[in-house]
Amino acid sequence: MSTPYPFTAVVGQTDLRLALLLNAVSPAVGGVLVRGEKGTAKSTAVRALSALLPQVDVVPGCRFSCAPGAPDPACPDGPHEPGAGAARPARMVELPVGASEDRLVGALDIERALSEGVKAFEPGLLADAHRGILYVDEVNLLHDHLIDLLLDAAAMGASYVEREGVSVRHAARFLLVGTMNPEEGELRPQLLDRFGLTVEVAASREPAQRVEVVRRRLAYEDDPAAFAIRWADEEHEVRARVVAARALLPQVSLGDTALLQIAAACAGFEVDGMRADIVMARTATALAAWAGRTSVRKEDVRQAALLALPHRRRRNPFDAPGLDEEMLDRILDGFPDEEPEPEPDPEPQGPDDGGDGDGDGGGPDGDGGGVPPQHDGPPAQEADSPEAAPDAPDTTREDAPQPSAQGSGAAEQAPVAAAEPFRTKVLSVPGLGEGAAGRRSRARTAHGRTTGSQRPRGHLTKLHLAATVHAAAPHQKARGRAGRGLVIRKDDLRQATREGREGNLVLFVVDASGSMAARQRMGAVKGAVMSLLLDAYQRRDKVGLITFRGSGAELALPPTSSVDAAAARLERLPTGGRTPLAAGLLKAHEVLRVERLRDPSRRPLLVVVTDGRATSAGVPGGRPGDTPRELSGRSARLLASEGIASVVVDCESGPVRLGLAGVLAADLGAPAVTLDGLRADSLAGLVKNVRTAVTHTASLDSVSRRAA
């Protein structure tokens, strides 16, 4: 719709609105990361923020939005003479998840640069967002190298484009906002740290609040223009307050007491590095300016800690973000505020004196920087899109009880806690893939070491200079070369082919039957799978989880980038019953077939965690007289015939071992590794590439014949 939803009409979500407004007051805070489930006003609030930002003056015709009073001396469109500018609204630029590097930073015409010596540069989204907002929806799904470029530009205030010694630089200062659904995967800790603030949002479970959401959304959809006019006064008040806070910001003093409170909070919560201290100082200063004060108080520091520290305390993807507020209060109480000077009542811009009109203001006592007033009913969550109604109770969430087809009379035992995770050996898929960038298996990627060259397919992104010169050299005489420089044509250009690492789909098939149910043994198994999940997170893989027990197999978690969701399902995994190994393998075959259609470039790695026993068929059909062992062997050979890379984690323990996991590994054409051999620091050898080992298979032939 052409008329955006008003920012002040987004009810509830106090922290979200406050964090966005603080960045509007002081972009140096470093942006906002908004985490939350679908349909919780994340995108709506971000898109509405741009209407509250003051207009910017730009040099007419400059593609990089230079300020007329102080133009960038290195602007590619410059040099600009200082003078009068043209006012325009601040832009909000959206970065799509599938954007290329050239779309983000801009593209340089290599052919003209080499042949004519001209820097023909097409600006990217970073240039468009200069002095505005850059919004990245689903930032956790963005490729890592794009996130690195994005955050580097945000930190330095400039973007650099380098192509074979030809470089372009332009200013890129913007308010960075990212939104994400944690169920779809987490950001790496070092990337989380680069966002200044983070907020958690969730849909209200109060019926009255949800009713208000529907009422406002329907009113907006019926007549967007009339709805916007209804909130125009509130929008004007908040816009004026942002302007006043920006003007007041340079006058705000950050005293020694406030600095000690900030340092004590960061040290007490053991955050890494010094970025948290700097972000807290800037946030507390912006809170004071937003409240109309010229000094920072303890409530400003407290609110700044709640916004700046939770995401910096995560050590691995299984840690829930958050902050112990009682501990925070104890830390801050050790540094009481200095006696504040009497100040005049601020608030010439808003009627609510820092509150939001519905009793849920930003600071502990209303002075810590409020949010826009709400006059139209109880606070509620706003739907995230015009089509989205408030969420109904979600029965697919990981914390909801999941029906199981595995029970069927199985003697189910209570879930066992996982043992402590450990660093695992590297498992990778053989060959050279072309999947999404990651850190597991070898692949042709846009980034990595150069291995060769080829003619470019489409736009040239990585020039192979030596191959280009080699292609152009034989034609110089025919092209009438007169000077020292080469005459380069488009057909001479060669694209560098590079080899890096890709992320894979790691599908776990976990035996949860009675043979695995010994508490100490199952705890060790869960600890091993947790360790592999942590490894998958670090290597940027997708993961899936299949369990089998009783009378069948169940897809406990469809393939996803959220390894913490897989960890949560694994923690609650019950055990007991018979062992339908064939059912688990055939379920894996079905899941991988579907995923191959969805994402054909992502190669799978199948990790089967079992002791190799098969005591139940668990699948319909089969030939008369087939034993569970014969069915599981045939299922394993089906997977092997399709070239699916696998590894078997042998969970058998005790003095007497049957070696059935080794037989299964032979059928899969895969290596088998014990739980102890999975450790990176163990003395047991483990192949790094999952491949069919002829010698390994031959050594198991005798075991296979005895088992048959």
XYZ file of C-alpha atoms in Angstrom:
708
model
C 0.000 0.000 0.000
C 1.179 3.534 -0.790
C 0.261 4.868 2.671
C 2.469 3.254 5.340
C 1.060 2.146 8.648
C 1.638 4.909 11.270
C 4.411 4.253 13.762
C 2.350 5.604 16.666
C -0.500 3.213 15.846
C 1.690 0.192 16.613
C 0.522 -0.516 20.153
C 2.484 -2.424 22.733
C 6.009 -3.498 21.729
C 7.482 -0.833 24.001
C 11.084 -1.999 23.729
C 10.903 -2.289 19.959
C 9.575 1.240 19.480
C 11.974 2.700 22.023
C 15.031 1.038 20.448
C 14.080 2.313 16.996
C 13.504 5.846 18.272
C 16.821 5.904 20.145
C 18.615 5.060 16.917
C 16.671 7.789 15.157
C 17.932 10.218 17.822
C 21.512 8.905 17.720
C 22.467 6.689 14.746
C 25.851 6.161 16.477
C 24.077 3.681 18.792
C 24.676 1.123 16.060
C 21.309 -0.135 14.879
C 18.724 -2.594 16.148
C 18.278 -6.341 15.804
C 14.640 -7.365 16.298
C 14.105 -11.016 17.224
C 10.671 -12.573 17.385
C 8.097 -14.932 16.006
C 6.139 -14.217 12.852
C 3.314 -11.666 12.904
C 4.623 -9.459 15.717
C 4.874 -6.050 14.000
C 8.606 -6.271 13.310
C 8.429 -5.176 9.680
C 5.476 -2.854 10.253
C 7.282 -0.832 12.928
C 10.529 -0.600 10.968
C 8.843 0.546 7.758
C 6.846 3.130 9.703
C 9.953 4.633 11.318
C 11.176 6.388 8.182
C 8.205 8.779 8.307
C 9.432 10.067 11.686
C 12.954 10.937 10.538
C 13.688 14.565 9.649
C 14.161 15.471 5.999
C 17.723 15.581 4.678
C 19.349 18.190 2.435
C 21.282 16.668 -0.477
C 23.388 17.948 -3.355
C 21.134 18.008 -6.439
C 22.001 15.177 -8.821
C 24.389 13.409 -6.423
C 23.691 9.675 -6.372
C 25.364 9.375 -2.960
C 23.226 11.894 -1.028
C 26.072 14.254 -0.119
C 25.189 17.055 2.293
C 25.432 20.416 0.488
C 27.082 22.114 3.470
C 29.812 19.486 3.829
C 30.014 17.294 0.717
C 32.142 14.159 0.793
C 35.504 15.067 -0.835
C 35.873 11.478 -2.071
C 32.368 11.227 -3.554
C 32.495 9.433 -6.947
C 30.072 12.052 -8.305
C 32.179 14.920 -6.942
C 33.827 17.189 -6.361
C 30.828 19.228 -5.203
C 30.915 22.927 -4.539
C 29.266 23.898 -1.219
C 25.933 25.536 -1.813
C 22.195 25.224 -1.523
C 20.730 21.746 -1.544
C 17.400 20.063 -2.140
C 15.396 18.642 0.754
C 13.939 15.150 0.502
C 12.539 12.615 2.994
C 14.944 10.165 4.589
C 14.941 6.907 2.660
C 14.273 3.444 3.929
C 16.109 0.917 1.749
C 15.374 -2.797 2.014
C 18.089 -5.389 1.390
C 16.594 -8.625 0.012
C 17.918 -11.915 1.400
C 18.920 -13.055 -2.087
C 20.819 -9.881 -3.005
C 24.241 -10.178 -4.629
C 27.407 -8.477 -3.443
C 27.258 -6.076 -6.409
C 23.685 -5.114 -5.524
C 24.764 -4.283 -1.982
C 28.022 -2.371 -2.510
C 27.707 -1.399 -6.163
C 29.250 -2.603 -9.405
C 32.404 -1.388 -11.140
C 32.677 -1.738 -14.933
C 35.959 -3.644 -15.165
C 36.091 -3.552 -18.967
C 35.992 0.272 -19.098
C 38.345 0.527 -16.138
C 41.008 -1.600 -17.907
C 40.567 -0.304 -21.443
C 39.658 3.370 -20.836
C 40.897 4.020 -17.318
C 37.401 5.221 -16.350
C 35.822 4.471 -12.969
C 32.330 3.682 -14.235
C 30.560 2.878 -10.971
C 26.917 1.916 -10.445
C 25.942 2.606 -6.801
C 24.434 -0.142 -4.671
C 22.006 -0.237 -1.787
C 24.590 1.100 0.675
C 24.742 4.328 -1.310
C 20.948 4.542 -1.487
C 20.695 4.122 2.308
C 23.229 6.861 3.146
C 21.674 9.226 5.714
C 18.593 7.005 5.953
C 17.575 3.512 7.090
C 18.871 0.200 5.774
C 16.424 -2.568 6.643
C 17.319 -6.271 6.368
C 14.383 -8.610 6.879
C 15.378 -12.158 7.877
C 18.949 -11.009 8.454
C 19.847 -14.446 9.838
C 19.270 -15.924 6.363
C 21.618 -13.450 4.652
C 24.924 -14.886 3.431
C 27.769 -14.384 5.870
C 29.986 -12.396 3.496
C 27.137 -9.945 2.813
C 26.595 -9.495 6.547
C 30.315 -8.815 6.962
C 30.238 -6.155 4.232
C 27.102 -4.626 5.684
C 28.381 -4.396 9.236
C 31.806 -3.153 8.166
C 30.176 -0.305 6.254
C 27.929 0.491 9.220
C 30.946 0.587 11.558
C 33.199 2.676 9.291
C 30.547 4.929 7.784
C 31.915 4.206 4.299
C 31.761 1.533 1.616
C 34.771 0.359 -0.380
C 34.549 -1.470 -3.710
C 37.769 -3.117 -4.854
C 38.240 -4.789 -8.248
C 41.762 -5.792 -9.278
C 43.459 -2.660 -7.987
C 40.658 -0.295 -9.007
C 38.824 1.070 -5.975
C 35.851 3.306 -5.264
C 34.924 4.726 -1.882
C 31.784 6.560 -0.833
C 30.132 7.556 2.434
C 27.579 5.096 3.868
C 26.163 6.193 7.202
C 22.769 4.734 7.935
C 20.516 3.402 10.650
C 20.826 -0.388 10.399
C 17.785 -2.459 11.377
C 17.587 -6.230 11.077
C 14.670 -8.521 11.868
C 14.760 -12.278 12.299
C 12.757 -15.264 13.444
C 15.018 -17.342 15.743
C 13.209 -20.521 14.666
C 14.903 -20.159 11.270
C 18.439 -20.001 12.662
C 20.706 -17.765 14.711
C 23.326 -15.220 13.807
C 26.924 -15.914 14.748
C 27.910 -14.355 18.106
C 30.459 -12.021 16.512
C 27.752 -10.710 14.178
C 25.241 -10.328 16.997
C 27.799 -8.146 18.756
C 27.909 -5.730 15.810
C 24.272 -4.705 16.308
C 24.029 -1.960 18.898
C 20.715 -2.988 20.464
C 18.479 -6.016 20.372
C 14.857 -6.508 21.364
C 12.727 -9.616 21.752
C 9.125 -9.369 20.558
C 6.267 -11.810 21.033
C 2.566 -11.830 20.281
C 0.237 -11.069 23.165
C -1.835 -13.917 24.576
C -4.423 -11.533 26.044
C -7.718 -11.683 24.092
C -8.488 -7.976 24.651
C -5.121 -6.934 23.227
C -5.497 -9.223 20.231
C -8.946 -7.749 19.555
C -7.387 -4.298 19.425
C -4.829 -5.541 16.915
C -7.558 -6.774 14.599
C -9.598 -3.587 15.014
C -6.706 -1.337 14.015
C -5.528 -3.522 11.175
C -8.996 -3.738 9.633
C -9.466 0.018 9.959
C -6.158 0.573 8.175
C -6.972 -1.857 5.370
C -10.430 -0.327 4.830
C -9.040 3.196 4.306
C -5.262 3.644 4.744
C -5.340 7.384 4.090
C -8.092 8.068 6.638
C -6.348 5.864 9.192
C -3.081 7.777 8.689
C -4.898 11.128 9.115
C -6.362 9.850 12.382
C -2.825 9.377 13.729
C -1.272 12.445 12.081
C -1.110 14.530 15.270
C 0.686 11.770 17.196
C 3.095 11.274 14.290
C 3.864 15.008 14.231
C 4.514 15.062 18.005
C 6.961 12.174 17.862
C 8.717 13.588 14.787
C 9.168 16.916 16.584
C 10.440 15.126 19.664
C 13.049 13.268 17.591
C 14.260 16.585 16.141
C 14.443 18.162 19.607
C 16.307 15.182 21.053
C 18.843 15.301 18.209
C 19.463 18.972 18.926
C 19.831 18.305 22.656
C 22.113 15.267 22.287
C 25.458 17.176 22.100
C 24.634 18.894 25.389
C 24.038 15.673 27.364
C 26.815 14.962 29.860
C 27.868 11.437 30.765
C 29.291 11.701 34.271
C 31.863 9.514 35.990
C 29.153 7.785 38.049
C 27.247 6.765 34.929
C 30.460 5.530 33.307
C 31.231 3.418 36.396
C 27.714 1.981 36.304
C 28.147 1.067 32.647
C 31.556 -0.533 33.210
C 30.322 -2.457 36.254
C 27.291 -3.815 34.351
C 29.397 -5.000 31.414
C 32.002 -6.559 33.700
C 29.377 -8.137 35.961
C 27.669 -9.877 33.031
C 31.036 -10.935 31.554
C 30.433 -9.589 28.054
C 33.329 -9.871 25.632
C 35.280 -6.855 24.439
C 34.556 -3.157 24.891
C 31.846 -2.612 22.284
C 29.109 -3.186 24.862
C 30.453 -0.380 27.082
C 30.529 2.056 24.156
C 27.053 1.117 22.956
C 25.630 1.429 26.477
C 27.188 4.891 26.853
C 25.694 6.089 23.569
C 22.317 4.532 24.354
C 22.138 6.056 27.833
C 23.010 9.461 26.359
C 20.284 9.095 23.717
C 17.787 8.077 26.438
C 18.552 11.225 28.399
C 18.147 13.385 25.296
C 14.882 11.613 24.430
C 13.601 12.403 27.931
C 14.655 16.055 27.522
C 17.479 15.955 30.056
C 21.107 17.019 29.847
C 22.500 14.441 32.290
C 22.446 10.648 32.332
C 20.733 8.960 35.270
C 20.777 5.431 36.658
C 17.459 4.585 34.989
C 19.007 5.495 31.634
C 21.921 3.134 32.281
C 19.529 0.387 33.382
C 17.394 0.716 30.248
C 20.523 0.838 28.083
C 21.749 -2.417 29.659
C 18.431 -4.153 28.959
C 18.714 -3.222 25.282
C 22.471 -3.567 24.696
C 23.597 -6.587 26.748
C 21.259 -9.604 26.312
C 22.529 -10.647 22.867
C 26.150 -10.190 23.935
C 25.884 -12.845 26.644
C 25.242 -15.787 24.287
C 28.142 -18.214 24.158
C 26.579 -20.842 21.867
C 23.310 -21.306 19.962
C 21.779 -23.298 22.828
C 21.965 -20.340 25.224
C 18.788 -18.301 25.503
C 19.365 -14.537 25.267
C 18.342 -12.530 28.297
C 19.486 -10.583 31.313
C 18.965 -11.148 35.031
C 17.299 -7.880 36.048
C 17.739 -8.515 39.773
C 21.474 -8.928 39.256
C 21.519 -5.758 37.153
C 19.801 -3.818 39.943
C 22.293 -5.118 42.504
C 25.188 -3.970 40.322
C 23.749 -0.506 39.711
C 22.781 -0.029 43.363
C 26.475 -0.102 44.198
C 26.885 3.193 42.328
C 24.149 5.602 43.478
C 23.393 8.613 41.336
C 24.890 11.953 42.150
C 22.341 14.466 43.416
C 20.539 15.602 40.264
C 20.208 19.281 39.539
C 16.645 20.601 39.311
C 15.541 20.709 35.718
C 12.601 22.378 34.044
C 9.795 20.188 32.805
C 10.822 19.064 29.290
C 8.252 17.841 26.823
C 7.225 20.733 24.630
C 6.668 18.131 21.927
C 4.468 15.482 23.525
C 1.545 15.366 25.953
C 2.575 12.208 27.749
C 5.820 13.296 29.479
C 7.832 10.320 28.290
C 5.086 7.760 28.787
C 3.114 6.011 26.093
C -0.365 6.681 27.327
C -1.123 3.081 28.169
C 1.047 2.575 31.200
C 3.982 0.781 29.598
C 6.571 3.551 29.174
C 10.206 2.978 28.411
C 12.002 3.830 31.662
C 11.408 2.372 35.118
C 9.717 5.579 36.286
C 8.702 7.164 33.031
C 11.856 9.316 32.750
C 14.020 6.792 30.979
C 12.662 7.787 27.608
C 9.096 6.907 26.748
C 7.399 5.940 23.522
C 4.642 7.552 21.490
C 1.236 7.877 23.168
C -1.532 5.380 22.569
C -5.070 6.698 22.697
C -7.099 4.055 20.960
C -7.644 1.151 23.285
C -5.534 -1.322 25.180
C -1.999 -2.105 24.045
C -1.781 -4.913 21.559
C 0.530 -6.467 19.016
C 0.204 -5.339 15.431
C 0.070 -7.855 12.612
C 3.247 -7.951 10.553
C 1.585 -7.627 7.163
C -1.814 -6.641 5.785
C -2.654 -10.284 5.264
C -1.532 -11.456 8.674
C -4.090 -11.672 11.438
C -2.874 -12.127 15.010
C -1.381 -15.513 15.568
C -3.566 -18.289 16.804
C -1.961 -20.649 19.286
C 0.762 -22.321 17.289
C 0.633 -26.079 17.580
C 3.734 -26.426 15.425
C 6.016 -24.607 17.819
C 8.772 -26.618 19.360
C 7.411 -26.157 22.867
C 4.030 -27.608 21.918
C 3.375 -31.296 22.573
C 4.037 -33.322 19.464
C 1.997 -36.414 18.640
C 4.167 -39.434 18.078
C 3.606 -42.368 15.802
C 6.419 -44.187 17.536
C 4.622 -45.152 20.715
C 2.088 -47.788 19.730
C 2.431 -49.704 22.924
C 6.141 -48.984 23.379
C 7.374 -48.810 26.941
C 8.262 -45.124 26.917
C 10.826 -43.825 29.373
C 11.353 -40.279 30.588
C 13.773 -38.124 28.570
C 17.414 -38.273 29.631
C 19.580 -35.162 29.921
C 22.399 -34.832 27.408
C 26.004 -35.180 28.462
C 28.364 -32.228 28.127
C 29.005 -31.357 24.430
C 32.532 -31.640 23.056
C 34.467 -30.590 19.961
C 33.964 -33.159 17.204
C 36.072 -34.369 14.308
C 35.291 -32.762 10.954
C 32.834 -34.654 8.757
C 32.468 -33.502 5.165
C 30.870 -34.599 1.910
C 33.271 -35.802 -0.809
C 33.676 -34.067 -4.143
C 33.174 -30.447 -5.081
C 29.760 -28.898 -4.514
C 28.081 -25.642 -5.490
C 25.832 -25.072 -2.491
C 25.293 -22.131 -0.187
C 28.411 -20.660 1.384
C 29.394 -22.362 4.623
C 32.303 -24.044 6.362
C 31.982 -27.775 5.889
C 32.638 -29.286 2.429
C 34.669 -28.173 -0.570
C 32.673 -26.166 -3.104
C 32.852 -23.628 -5.905
C 32.039 -20.335 -4.237
C 32.228 -16.610 -4.857
C 34.883 -16.297 -2.162
C 37.910 -18.481 -1.525
C 41.176 -19.364 -3.190
C 41.404 -18.915 -6.970
C 41.632 -22.247 -8.799
C 41.137 -21.256 -12.445
C 39.180 -19.090 -14.844
C 36.216 -19.237 -17.185
C 34.179 -16.979 -19.423
C 31.786 -14.956 -17.255
C 28.171 -16.070 -17.089
C 26.328 -12.785 -16.898
C 27.902 -9.850 -15.037
C 31.619 -10.112 -14.265
C 32.254 -10.063 -10.511
C 35.741 -11.536 -9.934
C 38.238 -10.751 -12.684
C 41.059 -13.218 -13.369
C 43.635 -10.665 -14.554
C 46.281 -13.074 -15.869
C 43.723 -15.082 -17.874
C 42.223 -11.871 -19.276
C 45.635 -10.603 -20.432
C 46.414 -14.029 -21.890
C 43.170 -13.975 -23.883
C 43.708 -10.429 -25.177
C 47.432 -10.618 -25.996
C 47.244 -12.512 -29.343
C 44.833 -9.930 -30.816
C 46.724 -6.703 -30.083
C 48.164 -6.280 -33.578
C 44.832 -6.911 -35.254
C 43.184 -4.386 -32.953
C 45.661 -1.705 -33.894
C 47.398 -1.327 -30.561
C 49.567 1.783 -30.656
C 50.438 2.640 -27.072
C 51.699 0.694 -24.104
C 48.267 -0.328 -22.809
C 46.388 -3.422 -23.925
C 43.294 -3.167 -26.083
C 40.700 -5.090 -24.093
C 37.403 -6.339 -25.502
C 34.502 -7.837 -23.622
C 35.218 -11.305 -25.007
C 38.682 -11.196 -23.408
C 37.369 -10.914 -19.860
C 37.716 -14.013 -17.702
C 35.916 -14.766 -14.464
C 37.999 -16.258 -11.652
C 36.734 -19.601 -10.392
C 37.212 -19.992 -6.679
C 37.065 -22.817 -4.215
C 35.828 -22.375 -0.687
C 33.481 -24.186 1.661
C 29.759 -24.830 1.529
C 27.120 -25.575 4.130
C 25.379 -28.929 3.915
C 22.135 -30.475 5.055
C 23.077 -32.630 8.043
C 20.222 -35.072 8.651
C 20.400 -36.940 11.961
C 18.695 -40.330 12.250
C 18.705 -41.180 15.959
C 17.846 -44.573 17.462
C 15.544 -43.983 20.471
C 14.542 -47.589 21.021
C 14.773 -49.649 24.181
C 18.214 -50.965 23.257
C 19.487 -47.393 23.658
C 17.482 -46.630 26.787
C 20.145 -47.113 29.456
C 20.285 -43.663 31.048
C 24.053 -43.268 31.020
C 24.251 -44.517 27.448
C 21.450 -42.341 26.112
C 22.929 -39.313 27.863
C 26.221 -39.932 26.064
C 24.391 -40.346 22.748
C 22.513 -37.084 23.218
C 25.732 -35.346 24.174
C 27.365 -36.584 20.973
C 24.441 -35.383 18.833
C 24.459 -32.038 20.663
C 28.152 -31.753 19.831
C 27.452 -32.444 16.164
C 24.631 -29.890 16.224
C 26.991 -27.271 17.631
C 29.468 -28.152 14.882
C 26.676 -27.778 12.296
C 25.842 -24.320 13.681
C 29.453 -23.210 13.407
C 29.710 -24.536 9.854
C 26.451 -22.848 8.732
C 24.585 -26.069 7.924
C 20.916 -26.838 7.800
C 19.914 -29.656 10.138
C 17.048 -32.127 10.419
C 16.188 -34.766 13.011
C 14.543 -38.172 12.517
C 13.958 -40.522 15.435
C 12.832 -44.131 15.337
C 11.504 -46.438 18.043
C 8.504 -48.626 18.754
C 6.604 -49.211 15.533
C 7.935 -46.492 13.245
C 9.994 -43.391 12.521
C 9.123 -39.721 12.976
C 10.477 -36.527 11.455
C 10.992 -34.732 14.766
C 12.343 -31.592 13.057
C 12.106 -30.820 9.329
C 15.333 -29.454 7.816
C 15.965 -25.979 9.183
C 18.762 -23.532 9.921
C 17.749 -23.413 13.588
C 20.055 -25.819 15.381
C 18.730 -24.695 18.753
C 15.297 -25.984 17.708
C 16.909 -29.355 16.965
C 18.649 -29.288 20.340
C 15.344 -28.586 22.103
C 13.660 -31.533 20.355
C 16.573 -33.788 21.214
C 16.457 -32.846 24.903
C 12.823 -33.970 25.137
C 13.348 -37.156 23.150
C 11.780 -40.135 24.971
C 13.129 -43.656 24.577
C 11.751 -47.164 24.700
C 10.241 -49.884 22.545
C 11.559 -51.953 19.683
C 14.037 -50.884 16.985
C 12.547 -50.172 13.514
C 15.880 -49.320 11.874
C 14.513 -49.762 8.335
C 11.746 -47.252 9.051
C 14.282 -44.648 10.137
C 16.405 -45.127 6.999
C 13.414 -45.001 4.653
C 12.138 -41.852 6.376
C 15.566 -40.320 5.759
C 15.349 -41.318 2.092
C 11.958 -39.625 1.801
C 13.103 -36.424 3.519
C 16.235 -36.155 1.382
C 14.227 -36.727 -1.806
C 11.930 -33.806 -0.948
C 14.834 -31.565 0.083
C 16.643 -32.348 -3.171
C 13.692 -30.824 -5.031
C 13.570 -27.772 -2.761
C 17.287 -27.022 -2.716
C 19.127 -29.120 -5.311
C 22.479 -27.394 -4.772
C 22.725 -28.220 -1.046
C 24.351 -31.622 -0.609
C 23.237 -33.852 2.275
C 25.224 -35.615 4.961
C 23.365 -38.439 6.719
C 24.421 -39.136 10.318
C 22.926 -42.386 11.678
C 23.254 -42.729 15.457
C 22.524 -46.327 16.467
C 23.919 -49.557 17.806
C 22.882 -51.240 14.553
C 20.230 -53.542 16.003
C 16.979 -54.041 14.074
C 14.175 -55.806 15.956
C 11.109 -54.435 14.156
C 10.295 -53.787 10.508
C 8.293 -50.632 11.115
C 7.487 -50.318 7.385
C 4.648 -51.773 5.305
C 5.279 -54.159 2.436
C 8.426 -56.174 1.969
C 8.889 -59.716 0.776
C 7.451 -62.616 2.807
C 9.956 -63.855 5.320
C 12.055 -60.678 5.319
C 13.695 -60.144 8.681
C 14.084 -56.658 10.207
C 17.824 -56.956 9.570
C 17.296 -57.733 5.865
C 14.887 -54.788 5.529
C 17.328 -52.391 7.150
C 20.177 -53.643 4.945
C 18.109 -53.153 1.812
C 17.089 -49.634 2.969
C 20.733 -48.751 3.616
C 21.801 -49.986 0.180
C 19.043 -47.871 -1.387
C 20.577 -44.764 0.199
C 24.067 -45.826 -0.891
C 22.924 -46.405 -4.495
C 21.856 -42.759 -4.722
C 25.285 -41.543 -3.635
C 24.152 -40.080 -0.307
C 27.165 -39.425 1.912
C 26.704 -41.008 5.326
C 28.439 -41.754 8.581
C 27.381 -44.197 11.298
C 27.958 -43.286 14.931
C 28.280 -46.646 16.696
C 26.621 -46.452 20.115
C 27.190 -50.075 21.125
C 28.845 -50.480 24.505
C 29.745 -53.234 26.905
C 32.253 -56.079 26.884
C 30.319 -58.137 24.282
C 29.755 -56.350 20.989
C 27.925 -57.649 17.924
C 29.393 -55.165 15.452
C 26.012 -54.526 13.815
C 26.693 -50.812 13.393
C 29.707 -51.774 11.287
C 27.481 -53.981 9.125
C 25.084 -51.060 8.635
C 28.020 -48.813 7.715
C 29.109 -51.334 5.072
C 25.611 -51.343 3.569
C 25.611 -47.544 3.496
C 29.119 -47.415 2.053
C 30.048 -45.220 5.002
C 32.613 -45.143 7.793
C 31.608 -46.103 11.320
C 32.900 -44.196 14.325
C 32.423 -44.832 18.027
C 31.262 -42.164 20.437
C 34.809 -41.825 21.757
C 36.246 -41.684 18.233
C 33.966 -38.760 17.426
C 35.938 -36.455 19.716
C 38.413 -34.171 18.012
C 40.999 -34.813 20.724
C 40.635 -38.593 20.781
C 43.394 -40.931 19.651
C 41.006 -42.958 17.533
C 41.254 -42.126 13.826
C 38.246 -40.786 11.933
C 38.241 -40.035 8.214
C 37.562 -36.401 7.521
C 35.765 -37.048 4.263
C 32.737 -39.291 4.325
C 33.489 -41.600 1.424
C 33.191 -45.215 0.436
C 36.327 -46.858 1.751
C 37.008 -50.039 -0.182
C 39.372 -51.441 2.403
C 36.933 -50.632 5.184
C 34.080 -52.345 3.354
C 36.200 -55.426 2.623
C 37.196 -55.761 6.257
C 33.526 -55.884 7.236
C 32.494 -58.530 4.705
C 33.123 -61.372 7.119
C 31.132 -59.641 9.858
C 28.282 -59.077 7.418
C 28.203 -62.767 6.437
C 28.154 -63.875 10.080
C 25.296 -61.467 10.897
C 23.304 -62.658 7.884
